GROMACS .gro file of C-alpha atoms in nm:
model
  188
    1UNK     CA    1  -7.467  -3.223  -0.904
    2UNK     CA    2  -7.743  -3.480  -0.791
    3UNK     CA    3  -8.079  -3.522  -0.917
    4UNK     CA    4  -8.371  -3.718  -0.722
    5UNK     CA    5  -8.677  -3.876  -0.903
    6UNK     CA    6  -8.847  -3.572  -0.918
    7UNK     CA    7  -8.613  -3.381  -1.126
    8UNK     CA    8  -8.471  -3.197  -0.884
    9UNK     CA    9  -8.118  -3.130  -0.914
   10UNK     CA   10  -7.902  -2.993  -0.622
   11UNK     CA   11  -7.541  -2.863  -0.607
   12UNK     CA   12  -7.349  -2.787  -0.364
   13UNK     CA   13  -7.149  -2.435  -0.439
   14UNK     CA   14  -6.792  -2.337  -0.271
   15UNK     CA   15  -6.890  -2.202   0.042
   16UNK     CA   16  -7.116  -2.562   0.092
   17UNK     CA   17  -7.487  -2.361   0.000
   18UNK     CA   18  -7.704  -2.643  -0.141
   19UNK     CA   19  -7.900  -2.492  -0.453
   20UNK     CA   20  -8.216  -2.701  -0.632
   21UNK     CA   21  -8.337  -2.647  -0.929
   22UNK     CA   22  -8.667  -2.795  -1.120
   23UNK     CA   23  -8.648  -2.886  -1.473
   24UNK     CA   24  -8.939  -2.753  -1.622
   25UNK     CA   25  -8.975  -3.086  -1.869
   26UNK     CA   26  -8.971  -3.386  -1.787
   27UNK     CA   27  -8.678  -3.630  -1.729
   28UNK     CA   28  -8.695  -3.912  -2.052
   29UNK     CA   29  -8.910  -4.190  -1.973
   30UNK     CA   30  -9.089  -4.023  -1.721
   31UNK     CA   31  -9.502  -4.040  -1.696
   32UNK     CA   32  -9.630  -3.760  -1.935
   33UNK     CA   33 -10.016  -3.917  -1.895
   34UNK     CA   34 -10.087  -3.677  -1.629
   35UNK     CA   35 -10.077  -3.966  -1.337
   36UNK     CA   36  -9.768  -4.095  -1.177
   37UNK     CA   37  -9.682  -4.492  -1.183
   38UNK     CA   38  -9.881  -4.525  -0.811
   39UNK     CA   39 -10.177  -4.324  -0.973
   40UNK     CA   40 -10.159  -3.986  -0.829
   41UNK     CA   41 -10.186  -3.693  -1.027
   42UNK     CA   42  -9.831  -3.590  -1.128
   43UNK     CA   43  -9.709  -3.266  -1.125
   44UNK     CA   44  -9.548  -3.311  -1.483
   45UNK     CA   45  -9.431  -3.030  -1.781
   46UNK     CA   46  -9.452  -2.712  -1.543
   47UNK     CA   47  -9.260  -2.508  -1.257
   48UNK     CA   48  -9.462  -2.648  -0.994
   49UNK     CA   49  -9.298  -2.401  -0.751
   50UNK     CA   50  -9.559  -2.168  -0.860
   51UNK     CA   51  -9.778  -2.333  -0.715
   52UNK     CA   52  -9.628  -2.270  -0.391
   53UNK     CA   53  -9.561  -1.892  -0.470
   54UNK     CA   54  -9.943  -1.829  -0.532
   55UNK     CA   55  -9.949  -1.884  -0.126
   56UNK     CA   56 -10.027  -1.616   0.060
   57UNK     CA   57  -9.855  -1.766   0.368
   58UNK     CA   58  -9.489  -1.868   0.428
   59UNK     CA   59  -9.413  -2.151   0.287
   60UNK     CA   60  -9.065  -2.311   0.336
   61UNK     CA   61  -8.868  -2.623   0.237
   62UNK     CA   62  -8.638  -2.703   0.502
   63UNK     CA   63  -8.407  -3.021   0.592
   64UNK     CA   64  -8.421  -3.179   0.930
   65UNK     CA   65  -8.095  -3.000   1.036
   66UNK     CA   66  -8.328  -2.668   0.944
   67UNK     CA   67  -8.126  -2.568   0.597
   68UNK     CA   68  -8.384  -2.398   0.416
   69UNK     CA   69  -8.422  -2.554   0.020
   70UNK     CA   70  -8.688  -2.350  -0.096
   71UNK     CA   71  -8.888  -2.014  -0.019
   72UNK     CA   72  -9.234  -1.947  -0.155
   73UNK     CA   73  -9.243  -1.549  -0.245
   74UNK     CA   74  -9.457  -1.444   0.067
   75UNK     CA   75  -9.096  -1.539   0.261
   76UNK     CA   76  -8.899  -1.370   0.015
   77UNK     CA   77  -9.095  -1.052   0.089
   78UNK     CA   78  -9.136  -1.082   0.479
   79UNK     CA   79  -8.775  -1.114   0.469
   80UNK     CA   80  -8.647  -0.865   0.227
   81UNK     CA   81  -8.464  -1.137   0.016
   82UNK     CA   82  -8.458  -1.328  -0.244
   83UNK     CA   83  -8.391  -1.669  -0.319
   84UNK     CA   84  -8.038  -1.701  -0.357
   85UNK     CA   85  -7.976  -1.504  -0.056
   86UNK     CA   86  -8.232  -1.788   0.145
   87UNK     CA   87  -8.153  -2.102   0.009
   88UNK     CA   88  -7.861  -2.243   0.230
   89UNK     CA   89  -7.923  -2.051   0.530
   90UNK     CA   90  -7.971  -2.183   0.883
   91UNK     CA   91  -8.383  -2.115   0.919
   92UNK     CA   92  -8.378  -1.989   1.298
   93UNK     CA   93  -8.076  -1.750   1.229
   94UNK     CA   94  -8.212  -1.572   0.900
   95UNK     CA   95  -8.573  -1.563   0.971
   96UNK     CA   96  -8.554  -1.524   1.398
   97UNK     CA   97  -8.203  -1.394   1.464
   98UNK     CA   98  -8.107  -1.728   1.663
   99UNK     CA   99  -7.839  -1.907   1.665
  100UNK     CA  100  -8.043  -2.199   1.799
  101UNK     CA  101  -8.371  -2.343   1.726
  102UNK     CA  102  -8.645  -2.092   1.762
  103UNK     CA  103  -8.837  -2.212   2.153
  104UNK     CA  104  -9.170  -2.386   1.991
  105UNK     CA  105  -9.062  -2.526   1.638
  106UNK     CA  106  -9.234  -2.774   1.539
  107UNK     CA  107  -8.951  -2.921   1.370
  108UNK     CA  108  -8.808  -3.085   1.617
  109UNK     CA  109  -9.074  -3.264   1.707
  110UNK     CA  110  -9.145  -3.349   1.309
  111UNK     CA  111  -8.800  -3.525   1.313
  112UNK     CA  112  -8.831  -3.697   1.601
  113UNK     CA  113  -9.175  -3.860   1.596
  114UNK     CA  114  -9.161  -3.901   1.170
  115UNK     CA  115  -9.477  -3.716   1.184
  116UNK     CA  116  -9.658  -3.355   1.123
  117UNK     CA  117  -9.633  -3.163   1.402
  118UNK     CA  118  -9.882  -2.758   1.390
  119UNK     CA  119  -9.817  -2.544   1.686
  120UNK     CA  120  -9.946  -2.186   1.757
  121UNK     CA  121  -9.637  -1.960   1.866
  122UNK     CA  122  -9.578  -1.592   1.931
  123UNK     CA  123  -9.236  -1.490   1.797
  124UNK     CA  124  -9.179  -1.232   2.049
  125UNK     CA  125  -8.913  -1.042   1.802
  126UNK     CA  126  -9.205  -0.947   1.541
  127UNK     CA  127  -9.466  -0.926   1.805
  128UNK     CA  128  -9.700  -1.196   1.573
  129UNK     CA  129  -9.861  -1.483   1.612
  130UNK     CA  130  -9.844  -1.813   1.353
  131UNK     CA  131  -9.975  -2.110   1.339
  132UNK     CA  132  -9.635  -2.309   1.221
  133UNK     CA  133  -9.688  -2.633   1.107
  134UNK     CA  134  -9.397  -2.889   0.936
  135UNK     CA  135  -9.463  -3.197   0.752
  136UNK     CA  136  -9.265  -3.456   0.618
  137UNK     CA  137  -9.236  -3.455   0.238
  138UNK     CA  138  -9.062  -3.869   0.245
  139UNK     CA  139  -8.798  -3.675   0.023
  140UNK     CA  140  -8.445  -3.655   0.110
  141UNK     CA  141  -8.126  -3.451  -0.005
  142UNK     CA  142  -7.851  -3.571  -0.212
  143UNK     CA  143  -7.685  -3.557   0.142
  144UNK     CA  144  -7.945  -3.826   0.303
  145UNK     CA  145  -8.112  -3.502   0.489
  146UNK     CA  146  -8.486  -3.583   0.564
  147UNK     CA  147  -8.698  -3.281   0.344
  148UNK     CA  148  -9.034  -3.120   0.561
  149UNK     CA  149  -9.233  -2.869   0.447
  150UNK     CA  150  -9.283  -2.616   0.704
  151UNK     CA  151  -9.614  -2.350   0.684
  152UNK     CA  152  -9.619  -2.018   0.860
  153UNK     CA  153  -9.969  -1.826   0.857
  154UNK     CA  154 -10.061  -1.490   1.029
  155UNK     CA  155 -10.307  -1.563   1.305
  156UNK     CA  156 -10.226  -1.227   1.542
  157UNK     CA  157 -10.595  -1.121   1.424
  158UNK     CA  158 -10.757  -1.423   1.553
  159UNK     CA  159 -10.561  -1.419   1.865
  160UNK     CA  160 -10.638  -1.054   1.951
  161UNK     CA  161 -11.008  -1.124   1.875
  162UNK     CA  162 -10.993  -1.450   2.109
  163UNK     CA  163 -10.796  -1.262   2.365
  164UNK     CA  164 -11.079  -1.007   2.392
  165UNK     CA  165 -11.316  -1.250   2.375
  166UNK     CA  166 -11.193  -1.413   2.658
  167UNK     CA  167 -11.140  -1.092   2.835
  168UNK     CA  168 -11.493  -0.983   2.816
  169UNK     CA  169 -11.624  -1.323   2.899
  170UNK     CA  170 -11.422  -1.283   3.272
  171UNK     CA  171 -11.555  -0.904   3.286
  172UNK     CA  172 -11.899  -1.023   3.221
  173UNK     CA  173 -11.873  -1.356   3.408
  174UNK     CA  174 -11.761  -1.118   3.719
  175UNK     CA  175 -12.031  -0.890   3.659
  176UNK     CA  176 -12.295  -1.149   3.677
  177UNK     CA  177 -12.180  -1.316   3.994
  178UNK     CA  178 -12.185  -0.957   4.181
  179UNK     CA  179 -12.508  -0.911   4.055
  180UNK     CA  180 -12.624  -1.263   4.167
  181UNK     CA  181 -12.444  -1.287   4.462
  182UNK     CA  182 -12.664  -0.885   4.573
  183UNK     CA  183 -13.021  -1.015   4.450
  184UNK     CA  184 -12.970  -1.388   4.637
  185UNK     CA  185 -12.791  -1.233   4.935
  186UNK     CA  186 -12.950  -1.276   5.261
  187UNK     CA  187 -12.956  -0.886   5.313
  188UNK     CA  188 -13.104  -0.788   4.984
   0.00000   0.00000   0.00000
């Protein structure tokens, strides 16, 4: 068992399934003023996963090789599992069925440039729309793996309104230019 600054402590179990933790005090010595040594709030004496669970969108903890580390309970419940049955898991193969990455991951491109990376992708196997996002937490695992939160949020309503915006923008748009095109023609 490892732990990292933030009192996280990971183990690795038999069949190699990393598993974190949060101690809900705080390690000895550690800031209990409410700011951390840099002088950012801390998140200090509480289960700041929470925090994360009181999101209504997916939130995910994932390593750059895309092991998930955490899921907030909106996951849990898209998924039909809990946490111990995420944590571990290759993301693309539990949550799309892939045995790749999933085509328009924002991931990738997270790892490779060091930065956040939002996309808006259609996952063709649910039929919905998300606006995926992944940012990098500067965290690692006990394993050296770079840490990146990753956000998934419904959008399929404001896609389907957009689409039909944009659909009766060409229908009028068409409309118009007949009309036009009759009142300014040289026969009318």
């Amino acid at each position: 068992m490892c732990a990292d600054h933030s009192g996280r402590r990971s183990t690795t179990t038999a069949n190699d399934r990393p598993r974190v933790s949060r101690d809900v005090y705080p390690p000895s010595g550690a800031d209990t003023t409410g700011k951390g040594v840099d002088g950012r709030a801390a998140l200090i004496g509480f289960d700041d996963t929470n925090i994360l669970d009181s999101l209504p969108f997916y939130v995910l903890l994932i390593d750059e090789d895309h092991r998930i580390l955490f899921a907030n309970k909106a996951v849990q419940q898209h998924l039909g599992l809990n946490q111990q049955q995420i944590v571990g898991e290759y993301c693309p193969k539990l949550v799309h069925g892939l045995d790749g990455p999933f085509p328009g991951c924002p991931l990738g491109e997270a790892v490779r440039h060091g930065r956040a990376a939002e996309r808006e992708i259609l996952d063709p196997a649910s039929g919905l729309w998300l606006h995926s996002a992944v940012y990098p937490t500067g965290q690692r695992t006990p394993e050296g793996r770079a840490i990146f939160l990753h956000l998934g949020r419904d959008i399929t309503d404001k896609k389907t309104a957009e689409e039909e915006l944009s659909r009766i923008y060409r229908s009028e748009e068409r409309r118009v230019g007949k009309e036009c095109r009759s009142r300014w023609s040289p026969d009318h």
